[in-house]
Coordinates of C-alpha atoms in Angstrom, one line a residue:
Chain A
M16 CA -0.3 0.1 -0.1
S17 CA 1.0 3.6 -1.0
E18 CA 0.3 4.9 2.5
E19 CA 3.5 2.2 4.2
N20 CA 6.2 3.4 2.1
A21 CA 5.0 7.4 3.0
I22 CA 8.3 9.5 3.5
P23 CA 8.6 10.0 7.0
V24 CA 6.9 13.9 8.1
I25 CA 8.4 15.6 10.5
E26 CA 6.2 17.8 12.0
D27 CA 6.0 21.8 14.8
Q28 CA 8.4 20.1 17.3
P29 CA 11.5 21.2 16.8
E30 CA 13.9 18.1 18.9
A31 CA 12.3 16.6 16.4
A32 CA 15.2 16.9 13.1
A33 CA 17.0 14.6 15.9
I34 CA 15.4 12.1 13.9
E35 CA 16.8 13.5 10.8
I36 CA 20.2 12.9 12.0
P37 CA 22.2 9.7 10.0
H38 CA 22.2 6.7 12.4
E39 CA 25.9 5.9 12.0
A40 CA 26.6 3.0 15.3
G41 CA 28.7 4.3 18.0
R42 CA 28.0 8.3 17.3
D43 CA 26.7 9.6 20.4
L44 CA 23.0 11.0 18.4
D45 CA 21.0 14.1 20.0
M46 CA 18.6 11.2 20.4
T47 CA 20.4 9.5 22.6
T48 CA 20.0 13.1 24.9
H49 CA 16.7 12.0 25.9
T50 CA 14.8 10.0 27.3
H51 CA 11.5 8.8 28.5
Q52 CA 10.0 11.7 30.8
I53 CA 11.5 14.7 28.3
A54 CA 10.7 12.6 24.8
P55 CA 9.0 14.6 22.8
T56 CA 5.6 13.3 21.2
Q57 CA 6.3 13.8 16.9
F58 CA 4.2 12.5 14.1
V59 CA 3.8 11.0 11.0
D60 CA 1.7 9.8 8.7
A61 CA 0.3 6.6 7.6
K62 CA -3.1 5.3 6.7
G63 CA -4.8 8.6 7.2
I64 CA -4.5 8.6 10.2
H65 CA -1.2 10.9 12.2
F66 CA 0.4 8.9 14.6
A67 CA 1.6 9.8 17.9
Y68 CA 5.2 8.8 18.5
R69 CA 8.1 9.1 20.6
R70 CA 11.7 8.0 20.0
F71 CA 14.8 8.9 21.8
G72 CA 17.9 5.3 23.1
K73 CA 21.5 4.5 21.8
A74 CA 21.2 4.4 18.0
A75 CA 22.6 1.2 17.0
G76 CA 20.2 -1.5 16.3
V77 CA 17.8 -2.6 15.3
P78 CA 14.7 -0.7 17.9
L79 CA 12.8 -1.8 19.8
V80 CA 8.5 -0.8 20.0
F81 CA 6.8 -0.6 22.8
N82 CA 3.0 -1.5 21.9
M83 CA 0.4 -0.7 25.0
H84 CA -2.2 -2.3 26.7
F85 CA -6.1 -2.0 26.9
T86 CA -6.5 1.9 27.3
G87 CA -3.8 3.7 27.7
T88 CA -1.2 6.3 26.2
M89 CA 3.0 6.2 25.9
D90 CA 2.6 7.2 29.3
H91 CA 2.0 4.7 30.7
W92 CA 5.2 2.8 30.0
D93 CA 7.3 3.0 32.6
P94 CA 10.6 5.2 32.7
L95 CA 12.8 2.6 34.2
V96 CA 11.4 0.0 31.7
T97 CA 12.0 2.7 28.4
D98 CA 15.1 3.6 29.7
G99 CA 16.3 1.2 31.0
F100 CA 16.7 0.0 27.2
A101 CA 17.4 3.3 26.1
K102 CA 20.9 2.5 26.8
D103 CA 21.9 0.0 23.9
R104 CA 18.6 0.8 21.1
E105 CA 16.8 3.1 20.7
V106 CA 12.7 3.2 22.0
I107 CA 9.4 3.8 20.0
L108 CA 6.9 4.4 21.7
F109 CA 2.8 5.4 20.1
D110 CA 0.0 5.9 20.0
N111 CA -1.8 3.0 18.0
A112 CA -5.1 4.9 15.7
G113 CA -7.4 6.8 17.8
I114 CA -5.3 7.0 20.8
S115 CA -4.1 9.4 22.9
S116 CA -2.5 12.2 21.0
S117 CA -3.0 10.1 17.3
S118 CA -5.5 10.0 15.3
G119 CA -8.0 8.1 13.1
E120 CA -10.7 5.2 15.3
V121 CA -8.8 2.6 17.1
P122 CA -10.0 -0.8 14.7
T123 CA -12.9 -3.2 16.4
S124 CA -10.6 -5.7 15.7
V125 CA -6.6 -6.9 16.6
E126 CA -5.9 -7.9 13.0
R127 CA -6.6 -3.8 12.0
M128 CA -5.0 -2.5 15.1
A129 CA -2.3 -4.5 13.5
A130 CA -2.2 -3.6 10.5
N131 CA -2.2 0.7 11.9
A132 CA 0.7 -0.6 14.1
L133 CA 2.6 -1.5 10.5
A134 CA 1.7 1.2 8.6
F135 CA 3.2 3.3 11.1
I136 CA 6.4 1.2 11.5
R137 CA 6.6 1.7 7.9
A138 CA 6.1 5.0 7.2
L139 CA 9.3 5.6 10.2
G140 CA 11.1 3.6 6.6
L141 CA 11.7 1.2 9.1
S142 CA 13.1 -2.2 8.0
Q143 CA 13.8 -3.6 10.8
V144 CA 12.5 -4.8 14.6
D145 CA 12.0 -5.0 17.6
V146 CA 8.0 -6.1 18.4
L147 CA 6.8 -5.9 22.1
G148 CA 3.6 -6.4 22.8
F149 CA 1.8 -6.2 26.5
S150 CA -1.7 -7.4 26.7
L151 CA -3.6 -6.2 23.7
G152 CA -0.3 -4.8 22.5
G153 CA 0.4 -8.5 22.7
L154 CA -2.1 -9.4 20.7
V155 CA -1.2 -6.8 18.0
A156 CA 2.3 -7.9 18.3
Q157 CA 1.5 -11.5 17.6
E158 CA -0.3 -10.6 14.8
L159 CA 1.7 -8.4 13.6
T160 CA 4.5 -10.5 13.7
L161 CA 2.2 -12.5 11.4
A162 CA 1.6 -9.4 8.7
A163 CA 5.2 -8.3 8.4
P164 CA 7.5 -11.9 9.2
D165 CA 10.1 -9.8 7.4
L166 CA 9.8 -7.1 9.5
V167 CA 9.8 -8.1 12.7
R168 CA 13.0 -9.9 13.8
R169 CA 12.5 -10.5 18.3
L170 CA 9.7 -10.6 19.6
V171 CA 9.0 -9.5 23.0
L172 CA 5.6 -10.9 24.5
V173 CA 4.7 -9.5 28.4
G174 CA 1.4 -10.3 30.6
T175 CA -0.5 -11.4 26.7
G176 CA -2.1 -14.8 25.6
P177 CA -3.0 -16.6 22.8
R178 CA -6.5 -15.8 20.4
S179 CA -9.1 -17.7 21.8
G180 CA -9.6 -19.4 25.6
E181 CA -11.5 -18.5 28.6
S182 CA -9.6 -14.9 29.8
M183 CA -9.4 -13.3 26.5
A184 CA -13.2 -13.7 24.7
S185 CA -15.0 -12.0 27.7
L186 CA -12.9 -10.9 30.6
T187 CA -12.1 -12.7 33.6
P188 CA -13.7 -12.2 36.9
E189 CA -11.5 -9.9 38.8
P190 CA -10.6 -8.2 36.3
Q191 CA -14.7 -7.1 35.8
K192 CA -14.4 -6.5 39.5
I193 CA -11.2 -4.5 39.3
F194 CA -12.4 -2.2 36.4
G195 CA -16.7 -1.8 37.5
A196 CA -14.4 -0.3 40.5
T197 CA -14.0 3.5 41.5
Y198 CA -10.4 4.5 42.9
D199 CA -9.5 8.2 43.9
P200 CA -7.0 8.7 42.2
P201 CA -8.0 7.2 39.1
D202 CA -4.5 6.0 38.3
H203 CA -4.8 4.2 42.1
L204 CA -7.0 1.3 38.9
W205 CA -3.6 0.0 38.1
L206 CA -3.1 -1.2 41.0
S207 CA -5.2 -4.1 41.6
V208 CA -4.1 -4.5 37.2
F209 CA -1.0 -4.1 37.0
F210 CA -0.1 -5.5 40.7
T211 CA -0.4 -8.5 44.0
P212 CA -2.0 -7.9 47.2
S213 CA 1.0 -8.2 48.7
E214 CA 2.7 -5.6 50.3
A215 CA 5.8 -5.9 48.7
S216 CA 3.7 -6.2 45.3
Q217 CA 1.8 -2.8 45.9
A218 CA 4.0 -0.9 47.5
A219 CA 6.4 -1.9 43.5
G220 CA 3.2 -0.9 42.9
R221 CA 3.7 2.2 44.2
A222 CA 7.0 3.2 42.7
W223 CA 5.7 2.6 40.3
L224 CA 2.6 5.0 40.2
S225 CA 5.2 7.9 41.1
R226 CA 7.6 7.1 38.2
F227 CA 5.0 7.4 35.9
R228 CA 3.1 10.0 37.0
R229 CA 6.8 12.1 36.4
R230 CA 6.5 13.0 32.8
T231 CA 4.1 16.1 33.1
E232 CA 5.8 18.1 30.2
G233 CA 3.7 17.4 26.8
R234 CA 1.7 14.1 28.5
D235 CA 0.4 12.2 26.3
P236 CA -4.6 13.0 26.8
E237 CA -5.8 10.2 28.6
V238 CA -8.2 8.4 26.2
N239 CA -11.1 9.8 25.0
E240 CA -14.8 7.7 25.8
S241 CA -14.9 5.1 22.6
V242 CA -11.7 3.7 23.7
A243 CA -12.2 1.5 25.9
P244 CA -16.1 -0.6 24.0
A245 CA -14.1 -0.8 20.5
Q246 CA -10.8 -2.3 22.4
L247 CA -13.4 -5.2 23.9
E248 CA -14.9 -5.7 21.2
A249 CA -11.5 -6.4 19.4
L250 CA -10.9 -8.7 22.3
A251 CA -13.6 -10.5 21.8
R252 CA -13.2 -11.2 18.7
W253 CA -10.1 -12.4 19.0
G254 CA -10.9 -14.7 22.4
A255 CA -14.0 -15.8 19.7
P256 CA -13.5 -20.3 20.7
R257 CA -12.4 -21.5 17.2
A258 CA -10.9 -25.1 16.6
N259 CA -7.4 -25.3 16.8
P260 CA -7.1 -22.0 18.3
F261 CA -3.5 -22.4 19.0
D262 CA -2.7 -23.4 15.6
Y263 CA -1.1 -20.1 14.1
L264 CA 1.2 -19.4 16.8
K265 CA 3.5 -22.5 14.6
A266 CA 3.9 -19.6 12.3
I267 CA 6.1 -17.8 14.2
H268 CA 9.6 -18.7 13.9
Q269 CA 11.0 -15.4 15.5
P270 CA 12.4 -15.4 18.9
T271 CA 10.2 -14.6 20.9
I272 CA 10.8 -14.0 25.0
V273 CA 7.6 -14.9 26.2
I274 CA 7.0 -13.0 30.6
N275 CA 4.6 -12.8 32.6
G276 CA 4.1 -12.9 36.8
H277 CA 2.1 -15.7 39.1
N278 CA -0.3 -15.5 39.4
D279 CA -2.2 -13.4 36.3
V280 CA -5.8 -12.2 36.9
I281 CA -6.8 -10.9 33.9
V282 CA -4.5 -13.0 31.3
Y283 CA -4.5 -16.0 33.3
T284 CA -1.4 -16.9 33.9
I285 CA -1.3 -19.8 32.1
Y286 CA -1.7 -18.9 29.0
S287 CA 1.9 -16.5 28.7
Y288 CA 3.0 -20.9 29.2
I289 CA 0.6 -22.3 26.1
L290 CA 2.3 -19.1 23.4
Q291 CA 5.5 -20.9 25.0
Q292 CA 5.0 -24.0 24.7
N293 CA 3.1 -23.2 20.6
I294 CA 5.3 -20.2 19.0
P295 CA 8.3 -22.5 18.0
N296 CA 11.4 -20.9 19.4
A297 CA 10.4 -18.7 22.4
Q298 CA 11.5 -18.4 26.5
L299 CA 10.0 -18.7 29.0
I300 CA 9.8 -15.9 31.6
L301 CA 7.4 -16.1 35.6
Y302 CA 8.3 -14.1 37.8
P303 CA 7.1 -14.8 41.6
D304 CA 4.3 -13.1 43.5
A305 CA 3.5 -11.1 40.5
N306 CA 0.8 -10.1 38.7
H307 CA -0.3 -9.0 35.3
G308 CA 2.2 -6.4 35.8
S309 CA 5.4 -7.9 35.8
Q310 CA 8.0 -5.7 34.1
Y311 CA 6.4 -2.5 36.4
Q312 CA 7.4 -4.9 39.8
Y313 CA 10.7 -6.7 38.5
P314 CA 12.6 -3.4 36.5
E315 CA 16.0 -3.7 36.1
R316 CA 15.0 -7.9 36.4
F317 CA 12.6 -7.4 33.0
V318 CA 14.9 -5.2 31.0
R319 CA 18.3 -7.6 31.7
H320 CA 16.4 -10.5 30.7
V321 CA 14.4 -9.4 27.4
S322 CA 17.8 -7.6 26.7
M323 CA 20.4 -10.2 27.1
F324 CA 17.0 -12.1 25.2
L325 CA 17.9 -9.4 22.3
S326 CA 21.1 -9.5 22.5
E327 CA 21.8 -13.0 22.0
E328 CA 23.9 -14.9 18.5
G329 CA 21.6 -16.5 15.5
A330 CA 18.6 -16.9 15.0
Chain B
M21 CA 23.5 -36.3 64.9
S22 CA 26.9 -36.2 66.1
E23 CA 28.1 -37.6 63.0
E24 CA 26.8 -34.4 61.3
N25 CA 29.1 -32.9 63.1
A26 CA 32.2 -34.4 62.4
I27 CA 34.7 -32.2 61.5
P28 CA 36.1 -32.7 58.2
V29 CA 38.3 -35.7 56.7
I30 CA 40.0 -34.9 54.6
E31 CA 42.3 -37.5 52.5
D32 CA 45.7 -38.3 50.9
Q33 CA 45.4 -36.5 47.6
P34 CA 47.8 -33.3 47.9
E35 CA 45.7 -31.1 46.3
A36 CA 42.4 -31.2 49.0
A37 CA 45.0 -28.8 51.3
A38 CA 43.7 -25.9 49.2
I39 CA 40.4 -26.3 51.3
E40 CA 42.4 -25.3 54.2
I41 CA 42.9 -21.8 52.7
P42 CA 41.2 -19.3 54.7
H43 CA 38.2 -18.3 52.7
E44 CA 39.1 -14.0 51.9
A45 CA 37.0 -12.3 50.4
G46 CA 39.1 -11.3 47.1
R47 CA 41.6 -12.9 47.7
D48 CA 42.7 -15.3 45.0
L49 CA 43.7 -18.6 46.4
D50 CA 45.0 -21.7 45.1
M51 CA 41.2 -23.3 45.0
T52 CA 41.2 -20.9 42.1
T53 CA 43.0 -22.2 40.1
H54 CA 40.7 -24.9 40.2
T55 CA 38.1 -26.4 37.5
H56 CA 36.0 -28.8 36.3
Q57 CA 38.8 -30.9 34.8
I58 CA 41.7 -30.7 37.0
A59 CA 39.4 -30.3 40.6
P60 CA 41.0 -33.0 43.0
T61 CA 38.7 -35.7 44.0
Q62 CA 38.6 -35.4 47.8
F63 CA 36.1 -36.6 50.6
V64 CA 35.0 -36.7 53.1
D65 CA 33.3 -38.8 56.0
A66 CA 29.9 -38.7 58.0
K67 CA 27.1 -41.5 59.1
G68 CA 29.7 -43.7 58.4
I69 CA 29.5 -43.0 54.9
H70 CA 32.9 -42.1 52.8
F71 CA 31.6 -38.9 50.9
A72 CA 33.7 -38.5 47.7
Y73 CA 33.3 -34.0 46.7
R74 CA 35.5 -31.4 44.1
R75 CA 34.9 -27.9 45.3
F76 CA 36.5 -25.3 42.9
G77 CA 36.0 -21.6 42.1
K78 CA 36.3 -18.2 43.8
A79 CA 36.0 -18.4 46.8
A80 CA 33.5 -16.3 47.2
G81 CA 29.8 -16.0 49.2
V82 CA 27.6 -18.7 49.6
P83 CA 28.8 -21.9 47.5
L84 CA 26.9 -23.9 45.4
V85 CA 26.5 -27.5 45.9
F86 CA 25.2 -29.4 42.9
N87 CA 22.6 -32.1 43.4
M88 CA 22.7 -34.8 41.2
H89 CA 20.7 -36.6 38.2
F90 CA 19.7 -40.7 38.4
T91 CA 22.9 -42.2 38.4
G92 CA 24.9 -39.8 37.2
T93 CA 28.0 -38.9 39.1
M94 CA 30.1 -35.5 39.4
D95 CA 31.4 -36.1 35.3
H96 CA 27.5 -35.5 34.6
W97 CA 27.6 -32.7 35.4
D98 CA 28.3 -30.2 31.9
P99 CA 32.4 -28.0 32.7
L100 CA 30.8 -25.3 30.7
V101 CA 28.2 -25.0 33.5
T102 CA 30.2 -25.7 36.7
D103 CA 32.6 -23.6 35.5
G104 CA 30.2 -21.2 34.5
F105 CA 29.4 -21.1 38.1
A106 CA 33.2 -20.9 39.7
K107 CA 34.0 -17.2 37.9
D108 CA 31.0 -16.4 40.9
R109 CA 32.5 -18.1 43.7
E110 CA 32.5 -21.9 45.0
V111 CA 30.9 -24.8 43.6
I112 CA 31.1 -27.5 45.0
L113 CA 29.6 -31.5 43.0
F114 CA 29.9 -34.7 45.5
D115 CA 28.3 -38.5 45.2
N116 CA 26.1 -39.6 47.1
A117 CA 25.7 -42.1 49.9
G118 CA 26.4 -45.2 47.3
I119 CA 27.2 -43.3 44.2
S120 CA 30.6 -43.9 42.6
S121 CA 33.3 -42.6 45.4
S122 CA 30.7 -42.2 47.6
S123 CA 30.5 -45.9 49.9
G124 CA 27.4 -46.2 51.5
E125 CA 23.7 -47.5 49.9
V126 CA 21.9 -45.9 47.7
P127 CA 18.6 -45.0 50.2
T128 CA 15.3 -45.8 48.7
S129 CA 13.2 -42.8 49.2
V130 CA 14.6 -39.1 48.6
E131 CA 14.1 -38.0 52.1
R132 CA 17.3 -40.2 53.2
M133 CA 18.3 -38.4 50.0
A134 CA 18.8 -35.3 51.3
A135 CA 20.1 -36.3 54.7
N136 CA 22.4 -38.1 52.9
A137 CA 22.9 -35.4 51.4
L138 CA 23.0 -32.6 54.5
A139 CA 25.0 -35.1 55.8
F140 CA 27.4 -34.1 54.3
I141 CA 27.3 -30.8 53.5
R142 CA 27.3 -30.0 57.3
A143 CA 30.6 -32.6 57.4
L144 CA 32.4 -29.5 54.8
G145 CA 31.3 -26.8 58.0
L146 CA 29.2 -24.4 55.3
S147 CA 26.9 -22.4 57.4
Q148 CA 24.8 -21.6 54.6
V149 CA 24.4 -22.4 51.0
D150 CA 23.3 -22.0 47.1
V151 CA 21.1 -25.6 46.9
L152 CA 21.8 -26.5 43.1
G153 CA 19.2 -30.3 41.2
F154 CA 19.2 -31.2 39.0
S155 CA 15.9 -34.3 37.8
L156 CA 16.3 -36.8 40.7
G157 CA 18.5 -33.6 42.4
G158 CA 15.8 -31.9 42.5
L159 CA 13.5 -33.5 44.2
V160 CA 16.8 -34.4 46.9
A161 CA 17.4 -30.6 46.8
Q162 CA 13.4 -29.7 47.9
E163 CA 13.7 -32.2 50.6
L164 CA 17.3 -30.9 51.7
T165 CA 15.2 -27.1 52.1
L166 CA 12.3 -28.7 53.7
A167 CA 14.7 -30.4 56.0
A168 CA 17.7 -27.8 56.6
P169 CA 15.9 -24.2 56.3
D170 CA 18.6 -22.0 58.4
L171 CA 21.3 -23.9 56.0
V172 CA 19.4 -23.3 52.6
R173 CA 20.1 -19.3 51.5
R174 CA 19.0 -20.1 47.4
L175 CA 17.2 -23.1 45.8
V176 CA 17.9 -23.6 41.5
L177 CA 15.5 -26.9 40.9
V178 CA 16.3 -27.7 36.8
G179 CA 14.4 -31.1 35.0
T180 CA 13.0 -31.9 38.1
G181 CA 8.9 -31.5 39.8
P182 CA 6.5 -32.3 42.7
R183 CA 5.8 -34.9 45.3
S184 CA 3.2 -36.9 42.9
G185 CA 1.3 -36.6 39.9
E186 CA 2.2 -38.4 37.1
S187 CA 5.4 -39.7 35.4
M188 CA 6.9 -38.8 39.2
A189 CA 5.4 -42.3 40.3
S190 CA 6.5 -44.9 37.2
L191 CA 9.0 -43.0 34.4
T192 CA 7.1 -42.1 31.4
P193 CA 6.5 -44.1 28.0
E194 CA 9.3 -41.7 27.1
P195 CA 12.0 -42.5 28.8
Q196 CA 10.2 -46.6 29.6
K197 CA 11.2 -46.8 26.0
I198 CA 14.8 -44.4 25.9
F199 CA 16.4 -46.2 28.5
G200 CA 15.3 -50.0 27.3
A201 CA 16.7 -49.1 24.4
T202 CA 21.2 -49.6 23.6
Y203 CA 23.4 -47.2 22.7
D204 CA 27.0 -46.9 21.1
P205 CA 29.0 -46.2 23.0
P206 CA 26.7 -46.0 25.5
D207 CA 26.3 -42.7 26.8
H208 CA 24.5 -41.0 23.7
L209 CA 22.4 -43.3 25.5
W210 CA 22.2 -38.8 27.1
L211 CA 21.4 -37.4 24.1
S212 CA 17.9 -38.7 24.0
V213 CA 17.4 -38.2 27.5
F214 CA 18.7 -34.2 27.9
F215 CA 18.5 -33.4 24.3
T216 CA 15.2 -32.9 21.5
P217 CA 15.4 -34.8 18.1
S218 CA 15.4 -31.4 16.1
E219 CA 19.8 -30.7 14.5
A220 CA 20.7 -28.3 16.5
S221 CA 19.3 -30.3 19.9
Q222 CA 21.3 -33.0 18.6
A223 CA 24.3 -31.0 18.3
A224 CA 23.8 -29.5 21.2
G225 CA 24.3 -32.8 22.6
R226 CA 27.2 -33.6 21.4
A227 CA 29.4 -30.8 22.2
W228 CA 28.2 -31.3 25.7
L229 CA 28.5 -34.6 25.7
S230 CA 32.7 -33.8 23.9
R231 CA 32.7 -31.7 26.7
F232 CA 31.9 -34.0 29.0
R233 CA 34.1 -36.5 27.9
R234 CA 36.7 -34.3 28.9
R235 CA 37.7 -35.5 32.1
T236 CA 41.3 -37.7 32.0
E237 CA 42.3 -37.9 35.1
G238 CA 40.8 -38.7 38.8
R239 CA 38.1 -39.3 36.8
D240 CA 34.2 -40.7 38.7
P241 CA 34.0 -44.9 38.3
E242 CA 30.0 -45.2 36.3
V243 CA 27.8 -45.5 39.3
N244 CA 27.4 -49.8 39.7
E245 CA 23.6 -51.9 39.2
S246 CA 22.4 -51.5 42.9
V247 CA 22.5 -47.5 42.0
A248 CA 19.3 -47.8 40.0
P249 CA 16.8 -50.0 41.8
A250 CA 17.2 -48.4 44.1
Q251 CA 17.1 -44.4 43.4
L252 CA 13.8 -46.3 41.5
E253 CA 12.4 -47.9 44.1
A254 CA 12.5 -44.1 46.4
L255 CA 11.6 -42.1 42.8
A256 CA 8.2 -44.2 43.5
R257 CA 8.0 -44.1 46.8
W258 CA 7.6 -40.0 45.9
G259 CA 5.9 -39.8 43.2
A260 CA 2.3 -41.6 45.5
P261 CA -0.3 -40.6 44.3
R262 CA -1.2 -38.7 47.9
A263 CA -3.9 -35.8 48.9
N264 CA -3.3 -32.6 48.1
P265 CA 0.1 -32.9 46.4
F266 CA 1.8 -29.5 45.9
D267 CA 0.7 -28.4 49.7
Y268 CA 4.2 -29.2 50.7
L269 CA 5.9 -26.5 48.5
K270 CA 4.4 -23.9 50.1
A271 CA 6.9 -24.0 52.6
I272 CA 9.5 -23.3 50.9
H273 CA 10.2 -19.6 51.6
Q274 CA 13.8 -19.5 50.3
P275 CA 13.8 -17.1 47.0
T276 CA 14.0 -20.5 43.9
I277 CA 14.5 -20.4 40.4
V278 CA 12.5 -23.2 38.6
I279 CA 14.7 -24.2 35.0
N280 CA 13.9 -26.4 32.2
G281 CA 13.4 -27.6 28.5
H282 CA 10.7 -26.0 26.8
N283 CA 9.5 -30.3 26.2
D284 CA 11.0 -32.3 29.3
V285 CA 10.0 -36.3 28.6
I286 CA 11.7 -37.2 31.3
V287 CA 10.2 -35.2 34.1
Y288 CA 7.2 -33.6 31.9
T289 CA 7.8 -29.7 31.8
I290 CA 3.8 -29.2 33.6
Y291 CA 5.4 -29.6 37.1
S292 CA 8.7 -27.2 36.5
Y293 CA 5.0 -24.8 36.0
I294 CA 3.2 -26.3 38.7
L295 CA 6.6 -25.7 41.0
Q296 CA 5.8 -22.1 40.1
Q297 CA 2.9 -21.7 40.6
N298 CA 3.1 -23.2 44.0
I299 CA 6.4 -22.1 46.1
P300 CA 6.1 -18.5 47.2
N301 CA 8.9 -17.3 46.1
A302 CA 9.7 -18.9 42.8
Q303 CA 10.8 -17.7 39.0
L304 CA 11.0 -19.8 36.5
I305 CA 12.3 -19.8 33.1
L306 CA 11.5 -22.5 30.2
Y307 CA 14.0 -22.8 26.9
P308 CA 13.1 -22.7 23.6
D309 CA 13.7 -26.2 21.8
A310 CA 14.7 -27.9 24.5
N311 CA 14.3 -31.5 26.5
H312 CA 15.7 -32.9 30.3
G313 CA 18.6 -31.5 29.4
S314 CA 17.9 -27.6 28.6
Q315 CA 20.8 -27.3 31.0
Y316 CA 23.5 -28.5 28.7
Q317 CA 22.1 -27.5 25.4
Y318 CA 22.3 -23.4 26.8
P319 CA 25.0 -23.6 29.2
E320 CA 25.9 -20.0 29.0
R321 CA 22.6 -18.8 28.7
F322 CA 22.0 -21.1 31.7
V323 CA 24.8 -19.5 34.1
R324 CA 23.9 -15.9 33.1
H325 CA 20.3 -16.1 34.3
V326 CA 20.8 -18.9 37.5
S327 CA 24.2 -15.9 38.5
M328 CA 21.9 -13.2 37.8
F329 CA 18.7 -15.4 39.9
L330 CA 21.5 -15.5 43.0
S331 CA 23.7 -12.3 42.6
E332 CA 19.9 -10.5 43.3
E333 CA 19.4 -8.7 45.8
G334 CA 17.0 -9.7 48.7
A335 CA 15.1 -12.2 50.6

């Protein structure tokens, strides 16, 4: 599609020029001075969508593209995770179509979300990326990999699961309760979604929330009210029962790492095991006393494990 | 028991004196010049058993004690694994009672194997150890930890499983077939036990076999014919069905890492998942395209993952 091969349109923000500097391995580019907190929001157009993104880190090797969870924006990533990766590689955060600073509509299928993510990546002129997806973002990452196997070098699936299966078609009882409650302040919702009730996990959660709130300038607006219904419809379609639901995973030939908490109540942990058992070249890591957001509970450990995986020799 | 607190008896081999040098952190001891291939076999007496062991590596921190699988001796460990750990910590290999160079009888219960292992560790005068167990050695490591929780700091369970469960009481169909066949040379047995049929895994297996055969001086004799029947009886007792078979795992409070291959046909991979789900503070790592001997297929990765775990801050 011609839109997917369009030349990147870099807009109005003066910092955006940083990505036009040619990539030279070992050279300390302006981009490397950016971090999660100060990386400017930039824009690129593809498929008629005005995609908001941030790009920072060491301009060497294959960039790592982050795919966000249900109702999340670029500001929902953990700076310890993104900056942790940014020490050794480029990190690309973006809002998919219809989310926060990006224009367009949220599609009601994961496949179309993946098509939009793909259009965004191609619009940046990238020929190879590593893809990380968390929760709903992990579904998008799977479909993106199946749709563009030559583009995706390695795959990182966090707190996510396969097509079909009990908790994929509709929310499990736990999130129905968690998302149905009210929180003051509202972002305390995430303490229940991402962390276990243990004292240690809740303390890690509060530390994560304070990191998560730290960016104040150029913050992404929260998503509007049309996002959740569309994403839920896409989840329901993805999770619909079908015959041999896990067979499609055999077609993911990329080296893959699957990571989750020991007791994910949002996308049950057993689905991480099922992903690993069905993707031909997949490693699994499960962290103790952790729920859906294990990577925010153990950010340094997560970055080390995934960095080891991304830097391994061979296919 | 008085035997368990006996003063170590260091025997006849001149290199054995190395362990009598006081441990001083940062000092390069003679022991650090030993490696898997040249570490002398030493002896210590406890509970009336003459225990054969080898001890080498950097004399700093908490030593890592290795517990061996069904019918294995000290020479069945992978030098890349043992020497990999020895760069940063002391490694202790030993033959449990009745095995190879050690005197005594192989007990017909895992609990008594663990009591012997405990007597051996205490006879060395150690007050704290990290414990690694592979397969049957992983069962021993669990019982040892339950019997002496203050002695064990951290636990590494590799290719192993919990009490009870389908493949623990009797061998699974796969090993019945694998152990029933004949091999020329005999150690080609291990290519089927530890590696998958894939080309990559079998190549890794042949590389491991060549490492495994490299020690020629002072090698452990293969076990005698009374070992396998006693170990099988212990496995049958351990694996016998019982009510709430995994509850005992809640009593393991040590930080634990569970590691296995993606498709362990000897102790099914799902049991690694069950261990992680039931031990309160456990991390799980499963490697791709790997069978029972995943740590020999990916020795560097295994050492890095376990070293990270052993060196983590906090409980």
